[in-house]
Coordinates of C-alpha atoms in Angstrom, one line a residue:
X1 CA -4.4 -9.9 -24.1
X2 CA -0.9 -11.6 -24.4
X3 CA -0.1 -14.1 -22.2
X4 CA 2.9 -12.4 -21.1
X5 CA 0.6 -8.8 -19.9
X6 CA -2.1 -11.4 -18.0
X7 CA 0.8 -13.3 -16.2
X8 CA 2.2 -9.4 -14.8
X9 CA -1.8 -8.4 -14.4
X10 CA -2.7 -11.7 -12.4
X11 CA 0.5 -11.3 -10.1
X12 CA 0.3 -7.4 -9.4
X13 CA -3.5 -8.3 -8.6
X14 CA -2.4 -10.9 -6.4
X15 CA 0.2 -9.0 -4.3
X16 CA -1.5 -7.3 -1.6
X17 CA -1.0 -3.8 -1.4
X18 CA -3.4 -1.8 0.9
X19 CA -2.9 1.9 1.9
X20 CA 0.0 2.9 3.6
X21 CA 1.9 -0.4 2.5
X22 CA 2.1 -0.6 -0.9
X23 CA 5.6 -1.5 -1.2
X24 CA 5.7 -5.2 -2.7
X25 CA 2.7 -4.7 -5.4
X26 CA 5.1 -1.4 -6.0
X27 CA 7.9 -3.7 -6.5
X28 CA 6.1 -5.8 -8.9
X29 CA 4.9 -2.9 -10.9
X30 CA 8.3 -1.5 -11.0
X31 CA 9.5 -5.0 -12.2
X32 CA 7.6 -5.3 -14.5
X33 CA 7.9 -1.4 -16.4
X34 CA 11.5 -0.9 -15.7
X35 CA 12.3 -2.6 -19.2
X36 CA 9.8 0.4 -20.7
X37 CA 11.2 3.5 -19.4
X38 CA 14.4 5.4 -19.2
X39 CA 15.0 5.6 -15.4
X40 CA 12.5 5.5 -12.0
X41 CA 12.6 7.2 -9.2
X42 CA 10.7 6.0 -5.5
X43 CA 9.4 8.7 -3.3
X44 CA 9.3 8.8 0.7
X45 CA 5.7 7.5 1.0
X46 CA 6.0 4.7 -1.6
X47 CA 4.8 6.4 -5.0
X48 CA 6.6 5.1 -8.0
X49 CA 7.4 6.8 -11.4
X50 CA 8.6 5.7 -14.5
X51 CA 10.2 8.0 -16.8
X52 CA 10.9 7.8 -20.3
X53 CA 13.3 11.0 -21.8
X54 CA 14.0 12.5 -18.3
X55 CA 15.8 15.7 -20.0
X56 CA 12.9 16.9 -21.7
X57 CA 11.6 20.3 -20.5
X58 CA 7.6 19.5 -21.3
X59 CA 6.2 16.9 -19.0
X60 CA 3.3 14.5 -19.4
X61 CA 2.0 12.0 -16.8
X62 CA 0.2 9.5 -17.4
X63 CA -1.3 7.8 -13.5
X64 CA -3.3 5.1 -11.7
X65 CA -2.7 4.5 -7.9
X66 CA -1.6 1.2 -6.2
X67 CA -3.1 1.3 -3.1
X68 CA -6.3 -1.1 -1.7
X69 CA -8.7 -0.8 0.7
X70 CA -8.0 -2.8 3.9
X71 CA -8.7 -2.6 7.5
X72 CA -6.3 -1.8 10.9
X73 CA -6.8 -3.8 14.1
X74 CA -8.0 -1.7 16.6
X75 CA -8.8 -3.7 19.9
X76 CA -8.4 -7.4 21.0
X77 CA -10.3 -9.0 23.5
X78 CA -9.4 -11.4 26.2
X79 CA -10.7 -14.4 24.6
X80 CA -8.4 -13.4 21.2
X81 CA -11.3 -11.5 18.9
X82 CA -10.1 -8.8 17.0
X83 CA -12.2 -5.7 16.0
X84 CA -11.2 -3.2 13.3
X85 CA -11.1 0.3 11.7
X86 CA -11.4 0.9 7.9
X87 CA -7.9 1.7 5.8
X88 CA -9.8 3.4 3.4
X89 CA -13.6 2.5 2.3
X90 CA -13.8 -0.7 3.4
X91 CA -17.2 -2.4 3.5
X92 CA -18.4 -3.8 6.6
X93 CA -21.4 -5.1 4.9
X94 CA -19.5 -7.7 2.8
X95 CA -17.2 -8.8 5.8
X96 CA -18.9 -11.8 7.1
X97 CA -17.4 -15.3 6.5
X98 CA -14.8 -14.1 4.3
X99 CA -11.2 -15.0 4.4
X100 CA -8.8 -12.6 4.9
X101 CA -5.1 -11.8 5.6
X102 CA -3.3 -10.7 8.6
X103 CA 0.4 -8.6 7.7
X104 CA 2.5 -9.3 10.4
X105 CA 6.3 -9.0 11.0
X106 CA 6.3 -12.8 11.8
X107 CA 4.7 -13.0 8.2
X108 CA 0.8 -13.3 6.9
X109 CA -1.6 -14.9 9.6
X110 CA -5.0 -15.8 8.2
X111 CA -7.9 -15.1 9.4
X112 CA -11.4 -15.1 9.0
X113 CA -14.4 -12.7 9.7
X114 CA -16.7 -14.8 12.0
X115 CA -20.7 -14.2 12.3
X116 CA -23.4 -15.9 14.4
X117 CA -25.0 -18.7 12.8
X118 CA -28.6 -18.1 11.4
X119 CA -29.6 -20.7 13.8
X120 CA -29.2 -18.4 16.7
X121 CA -30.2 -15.4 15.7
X122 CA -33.7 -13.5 16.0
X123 CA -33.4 -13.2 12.3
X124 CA -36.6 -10.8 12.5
X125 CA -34.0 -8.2 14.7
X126 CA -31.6 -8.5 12.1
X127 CA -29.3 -5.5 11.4
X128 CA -26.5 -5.1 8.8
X129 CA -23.4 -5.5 10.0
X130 CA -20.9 -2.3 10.7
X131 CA -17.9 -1.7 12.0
X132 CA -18.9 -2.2 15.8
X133 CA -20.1 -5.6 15.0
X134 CA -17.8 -7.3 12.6
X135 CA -15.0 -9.4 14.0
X136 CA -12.2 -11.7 13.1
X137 CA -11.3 -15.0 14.5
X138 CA -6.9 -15.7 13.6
X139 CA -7.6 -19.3 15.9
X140 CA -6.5 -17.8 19.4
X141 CA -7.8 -18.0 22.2
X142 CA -6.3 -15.6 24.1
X143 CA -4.9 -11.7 23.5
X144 CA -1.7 -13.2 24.8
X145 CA -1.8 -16.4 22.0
X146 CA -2.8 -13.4 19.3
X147 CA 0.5 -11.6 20.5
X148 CA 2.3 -14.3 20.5
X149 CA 1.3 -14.8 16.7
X150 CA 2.4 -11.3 15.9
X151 CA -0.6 -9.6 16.0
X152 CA -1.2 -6.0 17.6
X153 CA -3.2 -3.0 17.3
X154 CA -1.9 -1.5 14.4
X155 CA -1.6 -4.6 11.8
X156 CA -3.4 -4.6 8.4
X157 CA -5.4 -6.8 6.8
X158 CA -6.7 -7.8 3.9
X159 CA -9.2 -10.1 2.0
X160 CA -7.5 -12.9 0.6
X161 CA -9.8 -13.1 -2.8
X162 CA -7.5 -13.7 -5.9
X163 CA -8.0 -12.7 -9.9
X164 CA -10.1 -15.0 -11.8
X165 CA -11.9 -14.8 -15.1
X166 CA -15.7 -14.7 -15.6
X167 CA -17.5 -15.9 -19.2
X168 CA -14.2 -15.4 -20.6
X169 CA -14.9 -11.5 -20.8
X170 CA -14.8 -10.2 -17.3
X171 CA -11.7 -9.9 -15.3
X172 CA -13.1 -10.7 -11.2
X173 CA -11.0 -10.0 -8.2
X174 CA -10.3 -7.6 -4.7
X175 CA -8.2 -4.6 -6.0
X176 CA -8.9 -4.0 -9.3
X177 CA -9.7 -0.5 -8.3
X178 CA -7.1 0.5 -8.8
X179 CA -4.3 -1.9 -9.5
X180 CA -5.4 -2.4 -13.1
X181 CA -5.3 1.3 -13.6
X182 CA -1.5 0.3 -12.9
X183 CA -1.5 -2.2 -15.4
X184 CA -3.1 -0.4 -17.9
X185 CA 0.0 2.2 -18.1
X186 CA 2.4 0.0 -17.6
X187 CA 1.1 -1.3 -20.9
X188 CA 1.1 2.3 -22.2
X189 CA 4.7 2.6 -21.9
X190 CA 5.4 -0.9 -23.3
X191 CA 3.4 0.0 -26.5
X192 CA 5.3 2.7 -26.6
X193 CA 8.7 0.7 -26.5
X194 CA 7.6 -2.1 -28.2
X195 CA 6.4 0.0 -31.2
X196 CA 9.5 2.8 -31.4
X197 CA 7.3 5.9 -30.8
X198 CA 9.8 8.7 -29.6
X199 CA 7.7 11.6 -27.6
X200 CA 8.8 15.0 -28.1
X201 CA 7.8 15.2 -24.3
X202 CA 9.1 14.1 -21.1
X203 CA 6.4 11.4 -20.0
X204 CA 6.2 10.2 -16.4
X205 CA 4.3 7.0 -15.7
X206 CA 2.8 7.7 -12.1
X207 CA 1.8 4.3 -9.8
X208 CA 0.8 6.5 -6.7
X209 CA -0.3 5.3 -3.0
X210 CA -2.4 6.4 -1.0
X211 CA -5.2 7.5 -3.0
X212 CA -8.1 5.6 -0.8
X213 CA -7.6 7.7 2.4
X214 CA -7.7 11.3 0.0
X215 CA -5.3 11.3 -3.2
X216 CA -2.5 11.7 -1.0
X217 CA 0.1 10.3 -3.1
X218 CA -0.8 12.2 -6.1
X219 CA -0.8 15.2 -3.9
X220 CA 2.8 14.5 -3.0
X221 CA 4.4 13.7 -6.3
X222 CA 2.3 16.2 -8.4
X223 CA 4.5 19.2 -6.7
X224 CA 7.5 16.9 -7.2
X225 CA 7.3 16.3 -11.1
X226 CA 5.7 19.8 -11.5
X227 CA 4.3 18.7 -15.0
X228 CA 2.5 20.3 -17.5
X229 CA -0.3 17.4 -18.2
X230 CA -2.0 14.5 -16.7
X231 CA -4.1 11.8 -18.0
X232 CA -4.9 9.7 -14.6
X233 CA -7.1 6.1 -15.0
X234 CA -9.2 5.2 -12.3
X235 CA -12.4 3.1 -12.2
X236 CA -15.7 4.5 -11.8
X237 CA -19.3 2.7 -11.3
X238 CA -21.0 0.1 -14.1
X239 CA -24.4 1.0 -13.4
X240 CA -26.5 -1.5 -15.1
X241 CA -26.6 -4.3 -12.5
X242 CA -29.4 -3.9 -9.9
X243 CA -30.3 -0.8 -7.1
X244 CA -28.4 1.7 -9.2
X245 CA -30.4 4.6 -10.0
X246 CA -29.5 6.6 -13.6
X247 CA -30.8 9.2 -13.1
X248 CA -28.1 10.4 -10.7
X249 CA -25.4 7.6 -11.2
X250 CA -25.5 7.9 -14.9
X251 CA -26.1 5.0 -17.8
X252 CA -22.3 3.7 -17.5
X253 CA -21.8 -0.2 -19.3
X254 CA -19.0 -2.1 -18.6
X255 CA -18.0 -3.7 -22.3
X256 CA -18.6 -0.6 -24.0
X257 CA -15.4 1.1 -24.0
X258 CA -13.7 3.7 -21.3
X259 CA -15.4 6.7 -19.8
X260 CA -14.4 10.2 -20.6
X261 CA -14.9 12.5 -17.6
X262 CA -17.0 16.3 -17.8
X263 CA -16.0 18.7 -15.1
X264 CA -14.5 21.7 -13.6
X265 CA -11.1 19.8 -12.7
X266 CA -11.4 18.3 -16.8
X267 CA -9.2 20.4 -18.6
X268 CA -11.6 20.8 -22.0
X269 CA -8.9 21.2 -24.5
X270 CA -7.2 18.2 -22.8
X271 CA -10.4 16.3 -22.9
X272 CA -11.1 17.0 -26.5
X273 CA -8.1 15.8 -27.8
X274 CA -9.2 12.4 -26.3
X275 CA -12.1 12.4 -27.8
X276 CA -10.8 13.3 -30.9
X277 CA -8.3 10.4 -30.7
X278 CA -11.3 8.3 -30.0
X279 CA -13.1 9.3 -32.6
X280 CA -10.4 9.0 -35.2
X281 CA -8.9 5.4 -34.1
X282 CA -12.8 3.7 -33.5
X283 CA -12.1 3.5 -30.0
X284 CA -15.5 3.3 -28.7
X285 CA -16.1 5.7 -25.2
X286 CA -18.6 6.8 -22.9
X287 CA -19.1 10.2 -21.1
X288 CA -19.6 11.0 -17.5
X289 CA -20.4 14.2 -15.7
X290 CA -18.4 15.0 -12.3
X291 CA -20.1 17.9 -10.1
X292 CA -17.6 19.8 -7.8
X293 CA -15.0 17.5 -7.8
X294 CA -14.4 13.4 -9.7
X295 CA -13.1 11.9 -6.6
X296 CA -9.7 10.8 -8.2
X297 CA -5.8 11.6 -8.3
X298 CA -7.2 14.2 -11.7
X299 CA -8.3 16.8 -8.5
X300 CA -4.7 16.4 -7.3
X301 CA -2.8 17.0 -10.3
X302 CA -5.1 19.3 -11.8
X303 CA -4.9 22.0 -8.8
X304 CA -1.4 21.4 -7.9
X305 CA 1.4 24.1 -8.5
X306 CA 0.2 26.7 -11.0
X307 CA -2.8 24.4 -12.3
X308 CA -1.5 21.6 -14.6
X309 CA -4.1 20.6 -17.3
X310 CA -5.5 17.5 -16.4
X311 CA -8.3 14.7 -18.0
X312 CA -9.9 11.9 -16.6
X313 CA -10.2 8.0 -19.0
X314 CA -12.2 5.6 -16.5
X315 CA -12.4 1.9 -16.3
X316 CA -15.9 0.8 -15.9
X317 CA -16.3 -1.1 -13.0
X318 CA -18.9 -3.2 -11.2
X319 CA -18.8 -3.9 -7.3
X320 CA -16.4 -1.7 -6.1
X321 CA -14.8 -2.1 -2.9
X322 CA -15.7 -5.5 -2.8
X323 CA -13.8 -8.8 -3.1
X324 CA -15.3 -9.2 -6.7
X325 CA -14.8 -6.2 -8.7
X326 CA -15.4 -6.5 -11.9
X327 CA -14.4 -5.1 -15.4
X328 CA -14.6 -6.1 -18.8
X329 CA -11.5 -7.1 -20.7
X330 CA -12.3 -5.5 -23.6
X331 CA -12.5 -2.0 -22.3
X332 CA -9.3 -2.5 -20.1
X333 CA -7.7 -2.8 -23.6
X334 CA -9.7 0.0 -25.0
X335 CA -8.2 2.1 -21.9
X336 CA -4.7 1.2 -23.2
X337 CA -5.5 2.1 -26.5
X338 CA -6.9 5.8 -25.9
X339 CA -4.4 6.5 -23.6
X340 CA -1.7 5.8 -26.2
X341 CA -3.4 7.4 -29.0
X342 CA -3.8 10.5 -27.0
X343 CA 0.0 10.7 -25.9
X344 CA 0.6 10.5 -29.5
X345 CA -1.3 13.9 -30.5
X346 CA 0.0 15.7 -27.9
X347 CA 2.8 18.0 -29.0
X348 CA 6.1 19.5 -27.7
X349 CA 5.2 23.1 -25.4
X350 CA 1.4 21.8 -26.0
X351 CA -0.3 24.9 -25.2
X352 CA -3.7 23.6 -23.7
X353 CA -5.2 27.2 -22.3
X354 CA -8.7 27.9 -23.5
X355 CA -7.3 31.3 -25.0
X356 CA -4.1 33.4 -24.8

């Protein structure tokens, strides 16, 4: 990876950017693309799109979303502990002892989730913890000192865990899913740039919020763009590290390329062409199976407006929704590269319907 992409990957990673206030990791994104793309528009709820030959009848998106899971305080007590609810899947079992951040309009407040010491617990009555029991400590001692800090029901927060890099292969950090999807098409539409490739298309480079609490801002900007294709990035599960079962999570590797999604929202013809582009450039690639629906921004677009055909490129992952998500950097650039070769093979008025 150039030095240039890792600096824009390690600060977009770095910028926190949970659901519902996305707005500064947007602005970095945006930052970042702008050079790569024709003109932008920013939509009411925070979604961002890049757009590269605006005039063009035929459109193509290529998406990730930018939001992170995070947590709301929800009560204060007298002596200045704060409980929570989730922003999203957030994992209560992970809280304990970690570091976190509290957005306030006074600024970020840091915090910390407390636990009772092992000392002085009946470890033998252990439970794990859940959202009724996990707390954070900001240093008051008092509701009124937590108001005073800016705190109130209502504030986010997030871990504090930053990007670092594991065996010199892995990529570690909180917000990976999905914020390296964003990376991975900003880098698309540098490639694209960078190596003069003109599109016969109109192609729309989709950073949408909201997706944690429901695809919500790929709900919103699908019916905006109204576009004929989508290729979304998300992550999806490594499965080889311990108490994953195969049989029903599938045999998913992180380090051996991106995952190409079956199912009923997988537009086949769409799909194939991936493949095929896979197959011709060496760009190695897995296959997963979705049942009703694959959980990402690919239901949104693909059963928006009249149907728009839709496919599915994953990032493996391992840990998600934890502060150490994991991927390997090799498949993050193999991501970039499919993506890319795909956009190339597909065609002005690209007719995509299984038969006419």
């Amino acid at each position: 990876m150039r030095k240039e992409s890792f600096d824009f990957l390690e600060k977009y990673l770095n910028t926190h950017s949970p659901t519902g206030f996305e707005k500064e990791g947007q602005k970095v994104w945006l930052d970042y693309v702008r050079p790569y793309i024709d003109e932008y528009f920013v939509d009411t709820y925070g979604t961002v799109v890049g757009v590269v030959n605006p005039e063009a009848e035929y459109k193509v998106v290529i998406e990730a979303h930018a939001d992170e899971i995070s947590w709301f305080v929800n009560y204060i007590t007298k002596e200045g502990y704060l409980y929570l609810r989730r922003n999203g899947g957030s994992d209560a079992l992970i809280a304990p002892s970690k570091r976190v951040i509290i957005h306030t309009a006074k600024g970020p407040v840091r915090a910390v989730f407390g636990w009772p010491a092992i000392h002085v617990r009946k470890t033998e009555q252990d439970k794990a913890p859940t959202i009724e029991t996990i707390f954070l400590d900001c240093g008051a001692a008092s509701a009124k000192e937590v108001e005073e800090m800016g705190i109130h029901v209502g504030s986010v927060v997030t871990f504090e865990d930053e990007l670092m890099q594991l065996n010199e292969k892995y990529l570690v950090g909180r917000a990976l899913d999905n914020r390296v999807g964003g990376f991975m098409i900003a880098e698309v539409a540098r490639k694209l740039k960078e190596e003069g490739k003109t599109l016969p298309f109109g192609l729309y480079i989709v950073n949408a919020v909201q997706e944690e609490i429901g695809l919500r801002g790929a709900e919103m900007v699908a019916h905006r763009i109204k576009p004929n294709v989508a290729i979304v990035t998300d992550v999806t599960h490594d499965t080889q590290s311990p108490m994953y079962e195969k049989k029903t999570a599938g045999d998913i590797h992180c380090g051996k390329g991106p995952v190409i999604t079956y199912g009923p929202a997988v537009q086949n013809n769409l799909r194939d062409l991936i493949i095929a582009a896979a197959q011709e450039k060496g760009i190695p690639f897995q296959r997963a199976a979705a049942t009703r629906a694959t959980g990402t921004d690919t239901d949104a677009f693909a059963y928006s407006n009249a149907g728009v055909a839709s496919a599915l490129i994953s990032l493996p992952l391992k840990y998600m929704h934890t502060t150490v998500e994991t991927v390997a950097e090799a498949d993050v650039l193999n991501v970039i590269e499919l993506i890319y070769e795909s956009l190339l093979r597909i065609e002005d008025q690209h007719d995509f319907r299984y038969f006419k």
